[in-house]
Tab-separated table of C-alpha atoms in Angstrom:
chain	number	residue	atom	x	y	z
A	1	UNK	CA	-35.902	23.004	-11.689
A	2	UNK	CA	-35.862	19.990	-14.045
A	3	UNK	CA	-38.142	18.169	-15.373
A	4	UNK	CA	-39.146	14.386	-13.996
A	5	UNK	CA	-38.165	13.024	-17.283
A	6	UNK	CA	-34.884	14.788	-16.839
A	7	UNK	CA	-34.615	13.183	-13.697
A	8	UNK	CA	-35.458	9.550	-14.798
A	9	UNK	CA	-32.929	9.805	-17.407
A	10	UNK	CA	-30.422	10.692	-14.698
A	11	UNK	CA	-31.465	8.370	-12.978
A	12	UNK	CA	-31.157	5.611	-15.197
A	13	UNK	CA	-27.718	6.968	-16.058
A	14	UNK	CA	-26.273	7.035	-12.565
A	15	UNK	CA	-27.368	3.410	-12.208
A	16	UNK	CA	-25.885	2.078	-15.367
A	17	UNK	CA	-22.604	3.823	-14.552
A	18	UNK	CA	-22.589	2.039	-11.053
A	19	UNK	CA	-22.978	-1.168	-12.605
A	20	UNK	CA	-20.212	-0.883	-14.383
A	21	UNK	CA	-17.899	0.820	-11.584
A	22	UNK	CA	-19.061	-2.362	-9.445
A	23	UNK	CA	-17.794	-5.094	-12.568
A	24	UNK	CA	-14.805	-2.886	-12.134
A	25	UNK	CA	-14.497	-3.633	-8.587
A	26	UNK	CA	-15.228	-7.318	-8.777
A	27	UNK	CA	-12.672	-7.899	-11.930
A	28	UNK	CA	-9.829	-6.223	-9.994
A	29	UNK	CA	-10.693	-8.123	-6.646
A	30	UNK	CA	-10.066	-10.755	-8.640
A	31	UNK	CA	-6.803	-9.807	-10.783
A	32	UNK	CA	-5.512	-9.214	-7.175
A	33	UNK	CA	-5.745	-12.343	-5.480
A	34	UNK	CA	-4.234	-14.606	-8.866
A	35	UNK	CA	-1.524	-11.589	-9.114
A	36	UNK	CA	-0.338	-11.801	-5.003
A	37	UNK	CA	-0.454	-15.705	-5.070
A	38	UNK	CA	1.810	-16.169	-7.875
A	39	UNK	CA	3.761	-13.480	-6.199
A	40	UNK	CA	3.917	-15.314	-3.221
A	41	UNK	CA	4.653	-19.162	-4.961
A	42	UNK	CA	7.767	-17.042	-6.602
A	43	UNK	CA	9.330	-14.778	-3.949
A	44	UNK	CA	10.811	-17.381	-1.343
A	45	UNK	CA	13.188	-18.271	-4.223
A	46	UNK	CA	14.440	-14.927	-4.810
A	47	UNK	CA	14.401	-14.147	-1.384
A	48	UNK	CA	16.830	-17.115	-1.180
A	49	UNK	CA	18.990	-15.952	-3.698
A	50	UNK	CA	19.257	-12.278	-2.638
A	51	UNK	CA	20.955	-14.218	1.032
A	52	UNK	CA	22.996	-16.426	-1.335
A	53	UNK	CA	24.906	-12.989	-2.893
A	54	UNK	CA	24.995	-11.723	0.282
A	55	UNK	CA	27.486	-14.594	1.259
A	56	UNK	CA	29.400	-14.325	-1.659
A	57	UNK	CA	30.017	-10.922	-0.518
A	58	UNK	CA	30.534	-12.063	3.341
A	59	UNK	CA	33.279	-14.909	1.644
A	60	UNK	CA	35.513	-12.312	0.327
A	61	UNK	CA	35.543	-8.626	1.705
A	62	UNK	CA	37.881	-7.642	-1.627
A	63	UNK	CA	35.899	-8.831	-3.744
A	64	UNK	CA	35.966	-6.791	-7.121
A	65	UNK	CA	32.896	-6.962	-9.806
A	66	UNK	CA	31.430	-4.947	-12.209
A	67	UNK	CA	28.339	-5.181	-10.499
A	68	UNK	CA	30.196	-3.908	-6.890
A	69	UNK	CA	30.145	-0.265	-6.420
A	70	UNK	CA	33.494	0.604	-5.469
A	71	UNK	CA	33.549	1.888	-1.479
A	72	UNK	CA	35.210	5.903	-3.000
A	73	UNK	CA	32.876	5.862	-5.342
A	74	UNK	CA	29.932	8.448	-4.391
A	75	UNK	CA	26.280	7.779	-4.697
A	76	UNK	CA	25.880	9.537	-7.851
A	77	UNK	CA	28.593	8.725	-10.812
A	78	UNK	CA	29.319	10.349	-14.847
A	79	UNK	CA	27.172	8.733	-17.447
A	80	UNK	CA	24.174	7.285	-18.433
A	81	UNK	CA	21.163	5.880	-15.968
A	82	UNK	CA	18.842	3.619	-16.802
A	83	UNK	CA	15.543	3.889	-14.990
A	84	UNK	CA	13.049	0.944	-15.014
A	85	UNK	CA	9.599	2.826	-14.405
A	86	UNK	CA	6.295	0.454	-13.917
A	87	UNK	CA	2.923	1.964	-14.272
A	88	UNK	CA	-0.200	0.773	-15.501
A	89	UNK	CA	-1.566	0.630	-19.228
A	90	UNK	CA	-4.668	2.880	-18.414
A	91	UNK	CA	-5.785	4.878	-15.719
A	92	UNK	CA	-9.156	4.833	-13.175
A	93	UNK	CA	-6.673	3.653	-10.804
A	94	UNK	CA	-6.844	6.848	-8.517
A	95	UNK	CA	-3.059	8.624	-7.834
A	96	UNK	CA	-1.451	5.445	-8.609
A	97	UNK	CA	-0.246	6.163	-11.642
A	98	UNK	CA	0.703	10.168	-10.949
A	99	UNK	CA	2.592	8.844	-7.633
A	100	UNK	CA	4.774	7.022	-9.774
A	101	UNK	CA	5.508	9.143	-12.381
A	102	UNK	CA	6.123	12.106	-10.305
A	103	UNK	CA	9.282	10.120	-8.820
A	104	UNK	CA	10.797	9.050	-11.785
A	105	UNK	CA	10.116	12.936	-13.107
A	106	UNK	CA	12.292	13.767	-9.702
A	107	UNK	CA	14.718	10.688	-10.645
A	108	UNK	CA	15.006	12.461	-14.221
A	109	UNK	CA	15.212	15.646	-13.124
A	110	UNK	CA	18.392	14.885	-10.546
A	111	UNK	CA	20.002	13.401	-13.411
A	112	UNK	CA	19.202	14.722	-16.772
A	113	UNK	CA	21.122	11.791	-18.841
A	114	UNK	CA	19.235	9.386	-18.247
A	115	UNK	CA	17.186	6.514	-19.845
A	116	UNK	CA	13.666	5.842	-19.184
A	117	UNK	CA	12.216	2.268	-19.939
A	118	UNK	CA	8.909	2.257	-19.117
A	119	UNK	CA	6.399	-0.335	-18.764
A	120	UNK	CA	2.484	0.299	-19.570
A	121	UNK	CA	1.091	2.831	-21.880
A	122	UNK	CA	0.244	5.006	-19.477
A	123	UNK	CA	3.659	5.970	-18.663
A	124	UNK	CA	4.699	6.227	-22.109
A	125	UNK	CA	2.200	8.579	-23.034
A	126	UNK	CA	3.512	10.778	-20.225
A	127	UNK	CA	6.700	11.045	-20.590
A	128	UNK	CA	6.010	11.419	-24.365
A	129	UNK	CA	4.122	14.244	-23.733
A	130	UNK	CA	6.420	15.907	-21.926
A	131	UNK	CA	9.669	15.509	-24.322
A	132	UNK	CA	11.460	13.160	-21.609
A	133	UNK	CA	13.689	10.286	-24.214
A	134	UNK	CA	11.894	6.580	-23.784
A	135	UNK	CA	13.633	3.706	-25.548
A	136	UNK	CA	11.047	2.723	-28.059
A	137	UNK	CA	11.805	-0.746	-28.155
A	138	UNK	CA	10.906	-1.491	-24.852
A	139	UNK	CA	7.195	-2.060	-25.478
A	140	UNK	CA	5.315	-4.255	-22.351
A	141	UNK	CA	2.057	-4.116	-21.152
A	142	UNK	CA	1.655	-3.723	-17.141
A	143	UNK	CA	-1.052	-6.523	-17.397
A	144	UNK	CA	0.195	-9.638	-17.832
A	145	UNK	CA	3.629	-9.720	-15.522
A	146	UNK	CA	5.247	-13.212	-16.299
A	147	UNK	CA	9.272	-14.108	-15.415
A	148	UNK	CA	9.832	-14.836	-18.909
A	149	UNK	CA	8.807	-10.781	-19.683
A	150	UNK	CA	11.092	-9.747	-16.388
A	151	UNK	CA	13.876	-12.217	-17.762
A	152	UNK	CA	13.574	-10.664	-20.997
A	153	UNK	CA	13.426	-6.873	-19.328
A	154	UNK	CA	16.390	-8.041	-17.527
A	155	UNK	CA	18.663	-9.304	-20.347
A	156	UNK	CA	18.144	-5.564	-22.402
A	157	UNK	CA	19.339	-3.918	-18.956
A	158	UNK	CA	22.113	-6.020	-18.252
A	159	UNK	CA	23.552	-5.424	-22.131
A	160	UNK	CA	23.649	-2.008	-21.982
A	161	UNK	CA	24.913	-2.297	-18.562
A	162	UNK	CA	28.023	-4.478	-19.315
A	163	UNK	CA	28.287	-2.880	-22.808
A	164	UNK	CA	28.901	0.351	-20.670
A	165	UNK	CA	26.296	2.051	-22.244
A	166	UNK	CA	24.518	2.434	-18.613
A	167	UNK	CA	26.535	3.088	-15.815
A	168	UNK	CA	23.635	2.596	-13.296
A	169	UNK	CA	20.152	1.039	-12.842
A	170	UNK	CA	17.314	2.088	-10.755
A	171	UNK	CA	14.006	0.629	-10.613
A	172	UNK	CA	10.621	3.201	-9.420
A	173	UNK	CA	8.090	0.656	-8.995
A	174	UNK	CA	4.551	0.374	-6.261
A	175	UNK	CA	5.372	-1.847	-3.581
A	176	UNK	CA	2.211	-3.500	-2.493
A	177	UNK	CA	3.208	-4.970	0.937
A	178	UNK	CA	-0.257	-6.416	1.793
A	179	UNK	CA	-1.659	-2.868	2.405
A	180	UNK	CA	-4.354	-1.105	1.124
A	181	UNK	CA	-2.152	1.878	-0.139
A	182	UNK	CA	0.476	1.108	-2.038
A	183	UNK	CA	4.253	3.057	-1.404
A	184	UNK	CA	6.282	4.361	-4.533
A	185	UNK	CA	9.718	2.607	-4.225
A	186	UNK	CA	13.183	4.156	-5.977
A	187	UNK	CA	15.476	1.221	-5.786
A	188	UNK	CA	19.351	1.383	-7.148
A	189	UNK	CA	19.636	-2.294	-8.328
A	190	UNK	CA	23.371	-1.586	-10.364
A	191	UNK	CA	26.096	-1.489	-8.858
A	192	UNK	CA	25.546	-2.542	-5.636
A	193	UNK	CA	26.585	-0.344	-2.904
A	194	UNK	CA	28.909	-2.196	-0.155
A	195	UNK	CA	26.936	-0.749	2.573
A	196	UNK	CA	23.487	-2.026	1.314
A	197	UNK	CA	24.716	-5.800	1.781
A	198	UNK	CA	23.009	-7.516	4.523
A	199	UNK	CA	25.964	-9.862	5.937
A	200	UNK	CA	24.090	-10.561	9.630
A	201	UNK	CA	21.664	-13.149	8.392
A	202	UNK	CA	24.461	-15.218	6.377
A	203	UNK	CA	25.560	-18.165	8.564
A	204	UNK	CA	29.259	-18.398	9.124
A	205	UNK	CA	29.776	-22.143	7.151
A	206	UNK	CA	32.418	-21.738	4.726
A	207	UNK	CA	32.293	-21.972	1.228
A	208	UNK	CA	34.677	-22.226	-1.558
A	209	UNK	CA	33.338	-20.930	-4.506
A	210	UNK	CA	34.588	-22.610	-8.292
A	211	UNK	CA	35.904	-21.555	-10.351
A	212	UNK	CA	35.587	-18.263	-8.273
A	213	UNK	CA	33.614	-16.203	-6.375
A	214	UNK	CA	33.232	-13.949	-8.515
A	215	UNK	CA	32.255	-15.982	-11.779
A	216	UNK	CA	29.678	-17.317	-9.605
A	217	UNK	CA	28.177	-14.083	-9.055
A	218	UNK	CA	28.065	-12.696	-12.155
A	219	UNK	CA	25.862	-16.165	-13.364
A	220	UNK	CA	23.543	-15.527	-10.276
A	221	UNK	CA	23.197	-11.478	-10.579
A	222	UNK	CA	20.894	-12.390	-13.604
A	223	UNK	CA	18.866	-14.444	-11.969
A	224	UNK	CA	18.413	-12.090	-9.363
A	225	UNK	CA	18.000	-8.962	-11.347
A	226	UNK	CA	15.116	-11.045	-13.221
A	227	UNK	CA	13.365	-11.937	-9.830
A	228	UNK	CA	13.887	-8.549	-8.431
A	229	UNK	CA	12.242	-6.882	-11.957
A	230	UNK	CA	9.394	-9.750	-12.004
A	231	UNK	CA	8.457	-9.225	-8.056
A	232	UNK	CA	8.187	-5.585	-8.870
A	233	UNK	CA	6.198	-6.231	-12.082
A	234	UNK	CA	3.818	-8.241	-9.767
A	235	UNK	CA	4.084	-5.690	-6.739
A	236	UNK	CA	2.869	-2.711	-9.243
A	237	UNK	CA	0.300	-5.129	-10.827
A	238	UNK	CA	-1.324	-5.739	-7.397
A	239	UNK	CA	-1.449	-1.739	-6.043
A	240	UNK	CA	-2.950	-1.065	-9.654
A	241	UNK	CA	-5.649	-3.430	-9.305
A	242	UNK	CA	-6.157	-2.620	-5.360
A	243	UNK	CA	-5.964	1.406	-6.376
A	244	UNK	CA	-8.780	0.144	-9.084
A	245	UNK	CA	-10.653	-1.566	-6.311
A	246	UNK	CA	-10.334	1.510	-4.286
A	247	UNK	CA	-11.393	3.985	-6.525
A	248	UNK	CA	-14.419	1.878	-7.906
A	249	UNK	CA	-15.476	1.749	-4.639
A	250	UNK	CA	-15.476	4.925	-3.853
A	251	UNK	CA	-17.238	5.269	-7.055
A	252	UNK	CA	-19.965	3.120	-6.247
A	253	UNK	CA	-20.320	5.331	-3.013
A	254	UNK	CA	-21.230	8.341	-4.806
A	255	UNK	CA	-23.338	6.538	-7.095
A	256	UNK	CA	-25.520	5.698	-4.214
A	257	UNK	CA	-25.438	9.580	-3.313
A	258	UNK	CA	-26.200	10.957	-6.218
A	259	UNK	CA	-28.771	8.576	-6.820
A	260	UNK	CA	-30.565	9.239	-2.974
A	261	UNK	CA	-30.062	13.208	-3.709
A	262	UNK	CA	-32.175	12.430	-7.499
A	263	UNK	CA	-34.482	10.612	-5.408
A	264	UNK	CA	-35.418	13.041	-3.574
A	265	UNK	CA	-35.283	15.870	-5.782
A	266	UNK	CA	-37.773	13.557	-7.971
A	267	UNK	CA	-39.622	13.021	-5.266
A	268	UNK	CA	-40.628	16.453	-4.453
A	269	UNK	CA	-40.491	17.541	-8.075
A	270	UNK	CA	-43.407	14.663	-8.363
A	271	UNK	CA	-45.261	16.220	-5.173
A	272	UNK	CA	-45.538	19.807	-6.839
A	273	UNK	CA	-46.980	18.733	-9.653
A	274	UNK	CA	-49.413	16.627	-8.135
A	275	UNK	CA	-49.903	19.290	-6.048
A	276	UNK	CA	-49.803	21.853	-8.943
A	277	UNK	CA	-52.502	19.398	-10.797
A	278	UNK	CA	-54.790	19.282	-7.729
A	279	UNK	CA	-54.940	23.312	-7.423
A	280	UNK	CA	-55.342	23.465	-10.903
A	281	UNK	CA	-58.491	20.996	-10.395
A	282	UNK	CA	-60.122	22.683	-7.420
A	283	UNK	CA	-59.585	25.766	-8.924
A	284	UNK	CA	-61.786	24.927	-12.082
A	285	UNK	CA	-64.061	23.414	-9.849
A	286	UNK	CA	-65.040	26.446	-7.769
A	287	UNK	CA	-64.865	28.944	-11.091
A	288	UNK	CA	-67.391	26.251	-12.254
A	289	UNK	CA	-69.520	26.234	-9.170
A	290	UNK	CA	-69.031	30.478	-9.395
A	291	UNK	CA	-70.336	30.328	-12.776
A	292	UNK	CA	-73.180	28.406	-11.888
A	293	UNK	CA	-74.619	30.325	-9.100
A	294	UNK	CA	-74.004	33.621	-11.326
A	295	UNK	CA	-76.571	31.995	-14.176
């Protein structure tokens, strides 16, 4: 059984660790609420936009594009992928992390020539470690999402992409939907697949497009590329910080555990040697009082 100075120092340990684990908490609550307002101040526009090349697309049925999958061609095509993969810079962020990681492993897996570019150090370090080719240049932190990093994130894809050098682009990022859990998302962003375009919401006005329709949409596809990457940026930044808020909590909860089972234990630990004291005393007394009567 250990000691009550064992215990005390326990003691004070558990409750040091819980008061950082609830900073933790508090920082994250925070981080959340600045990261899903911006989010939500930014979205409408892109949400705009994504309609806007879904009319282009409703204007002219034959449309041909780079960026326009053709209808033969199948879901999975000869060359390089590029693979966008968001996780966090560190972890105590419960599976978060490992949920995303083990779908872009799948992703790689499927498709063995592909590129990973990874943002946060977390992810990095992973697929480092496990001899899976990263670019190296494409060094972001997960912390500070802004649309100038997602513009700049989307300029290096698009290059390689027109350059041929990528002949598709997928995006694994944490979708935080308002939930408490966050879902692990796999999107194809390039090419666009005919079927995925979302024609019933686009009003039937006509529109002539100048110089043509489908100048136009190779200006806007950057745009909306860059919002797509910067709303996932700010998706995974929100699910890290609520997965932090989750698992400090739960922290915290077996803080107070641990700390009622010491309690106890140095409670009782306390009682025995009290009691241990007070036999000790009574039994001097009476070997006293047997001595005595004996002289």
């Amino acid at each position: 059984m250990s000691s009550i100075t064992e215990i005390k120092h326990r003691i004070a340990s558990v409750r040091d660790t819980r008061k950082i684990t609830n900073a933790m908490y508090l920082i994250a609550s925070t981080k959340v609420r600045k990261a899903k307002n911006d989010l939500d101040r930014t979205r409408p526009y892109f949400t705009a936009l994504k309609k806007e090349i879904d009319r282009m697309f409703a204007a002219s049925e034959e449309m041909q594009s780079k960026y326009l999958a053709p209808e033969e061609e199948p879901d999975t095509c000869d060359g390089t992928y590029g693979v966008l993969v968001i996780t966090a810079d560190k972890g105590l962020a419960g599976a978060y992390n490992q949920n995303v990681l083990k779908t872009a492993q799948k992703l790689f897996n499927e498709h063995r020539d592909s590129k990973m570019f990874v943002v946060g150090e977390y992810g990095r370090q992973y697929f480092s470690h496990h001899g899976v080719p990263v670019e190296s240049s494409f060094l972001y932190t997960a912390q500070n999402p802004t649309l100038h990093r997602a513009r700049e994130i989307c300029e290096l894809l698009l290059e390689l992409y027109n350059s041929g050098k990528l002949k598709r682009i997928s995006v694994v990022y944490t979708d935080f939907a308002g939930g408490r859990t966050g879902e692990v998302n796999a999107v194809k962003l390039l090419p666009i697949d005919r079927g995925g375009i979302d024609t019933s919401q686009v009003h039937s006005t006509a529109f002539e497009y100048e110089p043509s329709v489908e100048r136009v949409l190779d200006s806007a596809i950057h745009s909306f590329i860059a919002g797509f990457v910067y709303s996932a940026l700010v998706d995974s930044y929100c699910c890290e910080q609520n997965a932090r808020m989750v698992a400090m909590s739960g922290a915290d909860k077996n803080a107070e555990e641990i700390l009622s089972d010491l309690s106890l234990q140095y409670n009782r630990v306390r009682q025995a040697a009290i009691t241990q004291e007070i036999t000790e005393v009574t039994a001097g007394a009476k070997s006293m009082k047997n001595n005595g009567a004996k002289r």
